[in-house]
mmCIF file of C-alpha atoms in Angstrom:
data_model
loop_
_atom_site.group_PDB
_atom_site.id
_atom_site.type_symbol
_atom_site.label_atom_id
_atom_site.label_comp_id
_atom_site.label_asym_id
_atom_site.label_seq_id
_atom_site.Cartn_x
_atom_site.Cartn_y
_atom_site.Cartn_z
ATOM 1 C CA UNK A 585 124.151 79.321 102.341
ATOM 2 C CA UNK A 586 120.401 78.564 101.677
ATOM 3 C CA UNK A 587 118.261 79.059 98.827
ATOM 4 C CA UNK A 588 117.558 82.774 97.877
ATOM 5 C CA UNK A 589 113.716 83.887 98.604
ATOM 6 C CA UNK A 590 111.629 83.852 95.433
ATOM 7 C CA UNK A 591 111.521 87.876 94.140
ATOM 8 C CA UNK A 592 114.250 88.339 96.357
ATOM 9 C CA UNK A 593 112.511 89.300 99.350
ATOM 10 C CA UNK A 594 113.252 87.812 102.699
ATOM 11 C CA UNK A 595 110.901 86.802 105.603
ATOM 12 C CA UNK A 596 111.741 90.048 107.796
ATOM 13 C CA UNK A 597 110.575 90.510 111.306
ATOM 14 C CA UNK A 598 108.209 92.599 112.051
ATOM 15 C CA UNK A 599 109.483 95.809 114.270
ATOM 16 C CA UNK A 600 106.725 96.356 117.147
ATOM 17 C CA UNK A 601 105.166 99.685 117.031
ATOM 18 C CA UNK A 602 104.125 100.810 120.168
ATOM 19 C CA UNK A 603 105.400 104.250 120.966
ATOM 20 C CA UNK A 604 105.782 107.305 118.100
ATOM 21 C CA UNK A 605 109.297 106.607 118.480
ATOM 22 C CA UNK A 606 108.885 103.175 116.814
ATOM 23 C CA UNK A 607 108.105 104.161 113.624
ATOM 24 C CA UNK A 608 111.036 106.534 113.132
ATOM 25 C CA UNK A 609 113.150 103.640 114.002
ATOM 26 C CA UNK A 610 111.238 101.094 111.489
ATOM 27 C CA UNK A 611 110.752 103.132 108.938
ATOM 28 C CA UNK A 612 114.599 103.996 108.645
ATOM 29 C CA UNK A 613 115.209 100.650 108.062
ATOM 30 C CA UNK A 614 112.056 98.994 106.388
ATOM 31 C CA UNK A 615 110.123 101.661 104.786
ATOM 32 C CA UNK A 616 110.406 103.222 101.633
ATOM 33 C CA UNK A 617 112.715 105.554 100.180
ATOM 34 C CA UNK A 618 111.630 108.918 102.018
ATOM 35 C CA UNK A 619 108.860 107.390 103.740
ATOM 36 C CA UNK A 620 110.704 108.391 107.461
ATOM 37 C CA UNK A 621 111.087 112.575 106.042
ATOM 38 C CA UNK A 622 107.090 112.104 104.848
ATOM 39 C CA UNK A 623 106.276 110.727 108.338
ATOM 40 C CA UNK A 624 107.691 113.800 110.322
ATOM 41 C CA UNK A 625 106.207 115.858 108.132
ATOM 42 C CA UNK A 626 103.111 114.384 108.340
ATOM 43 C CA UNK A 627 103.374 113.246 112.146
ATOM 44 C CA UNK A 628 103.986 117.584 112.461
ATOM 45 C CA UNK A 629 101.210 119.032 110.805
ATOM 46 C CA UNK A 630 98.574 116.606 112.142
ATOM 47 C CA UNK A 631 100.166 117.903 115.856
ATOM 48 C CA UNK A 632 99.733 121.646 114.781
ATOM 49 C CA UNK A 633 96.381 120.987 113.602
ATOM 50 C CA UNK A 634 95.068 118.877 116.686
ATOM 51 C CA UNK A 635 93.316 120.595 119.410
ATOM 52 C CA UNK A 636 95.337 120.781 123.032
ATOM 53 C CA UNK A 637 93.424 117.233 123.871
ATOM 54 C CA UNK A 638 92.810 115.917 120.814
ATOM 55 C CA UNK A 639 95.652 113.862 118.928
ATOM 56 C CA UNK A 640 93.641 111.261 117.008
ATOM 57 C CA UNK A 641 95.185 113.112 113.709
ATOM 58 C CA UNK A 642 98.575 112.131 115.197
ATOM 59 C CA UNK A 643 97.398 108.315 115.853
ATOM 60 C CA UNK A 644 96.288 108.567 111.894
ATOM 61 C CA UNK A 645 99.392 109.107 110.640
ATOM 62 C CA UNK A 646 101.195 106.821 112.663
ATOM 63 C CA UNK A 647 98.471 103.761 112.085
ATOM 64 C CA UNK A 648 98.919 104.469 108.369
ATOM 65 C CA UNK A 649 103.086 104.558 108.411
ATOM 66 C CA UNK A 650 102.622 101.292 110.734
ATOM 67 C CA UNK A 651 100.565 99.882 107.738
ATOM 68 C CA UNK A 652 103.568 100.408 105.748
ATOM 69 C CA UNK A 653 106.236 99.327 107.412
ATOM 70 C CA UNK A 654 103.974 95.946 107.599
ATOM 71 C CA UNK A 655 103.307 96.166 103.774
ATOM 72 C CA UNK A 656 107.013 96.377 103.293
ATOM 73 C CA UNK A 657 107.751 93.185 105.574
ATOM 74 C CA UNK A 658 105.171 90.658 104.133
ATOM 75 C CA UNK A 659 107.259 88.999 100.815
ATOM 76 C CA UNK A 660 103.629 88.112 99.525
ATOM 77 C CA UNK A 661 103.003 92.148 99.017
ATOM 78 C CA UNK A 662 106.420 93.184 97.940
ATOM 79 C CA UNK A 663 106.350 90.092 95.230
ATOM 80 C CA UNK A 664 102.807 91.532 94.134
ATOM 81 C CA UNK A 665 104.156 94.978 93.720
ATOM 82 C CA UNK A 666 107.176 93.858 91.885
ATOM 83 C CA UNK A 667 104.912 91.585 89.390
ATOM 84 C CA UNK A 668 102.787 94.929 89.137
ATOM 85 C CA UNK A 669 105.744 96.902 88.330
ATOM 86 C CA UNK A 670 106.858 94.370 85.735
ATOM 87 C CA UNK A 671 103.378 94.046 83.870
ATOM 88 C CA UNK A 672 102.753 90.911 85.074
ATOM 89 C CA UNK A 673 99.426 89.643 83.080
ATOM 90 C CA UNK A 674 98.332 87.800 85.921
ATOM 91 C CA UNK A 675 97.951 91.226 88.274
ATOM 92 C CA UNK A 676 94.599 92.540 87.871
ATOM 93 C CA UNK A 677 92.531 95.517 89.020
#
C-alpha cells in the first residue's frame, strides 16, 4: 500500500463528457453533494425555456456541470478549497 495523497485527494480520472448523459453519470460519482438533482433541474428549465431550435441554454448548463466535475478531479483545486475552508493564511482573494 502506497503513500496516501497529500489532503487526501487522489489523482482521479477524468470521466469524458460527450453526450448529456455523461454528466448524470459523472456527477453521481464525482460531483458534489446534490450537484446531479441541481443539474436536472437546471438541465430542465433551460429546455423549457429554449426555443424549438435553440438549445444553447441546455449546452450552458452542461459546460458549467462539466466544469465541475473537472474542478472536483484536479487534487490541486480540492487541496485549495480545503486550505480555504480551514483558514489557511496563505489563501488569498
Amino acid at each position: 500500500m502506497g503513500a496516501q495523497p497529500e489532503y487526501g485527494w487522489g489523482t482521479m480520472p477524468q470521466p469524458e463528457i460527450r453526450t448529456v448523459d455523461d454528466p448524470r453519470s459523472a456527477l453521481s460519482r464525482y460531483g458534489f453533494p446534490g450537484d446531479r438533482e441541481r443539474f436536472e433541474e437546471e438541465l430542465a428549465a433551460a429546455i423549457r425555456a429554449s426555443p424549438t431550435d435553440d438549445f444553447a441554454g441546455a449546452a450552458a448548463v452542461v459546460r458549467a456541470y462539466r466544469h465541475r466535475i473537472r474542478i472536483r478531479n484536479s487534487p490541486e483545486i480540492m487541496a485549495a478549497l480545503e486550505d480555504a475552508r480551514a483558514g489557511d493564511p496563505q489563501v488569498v482573494d
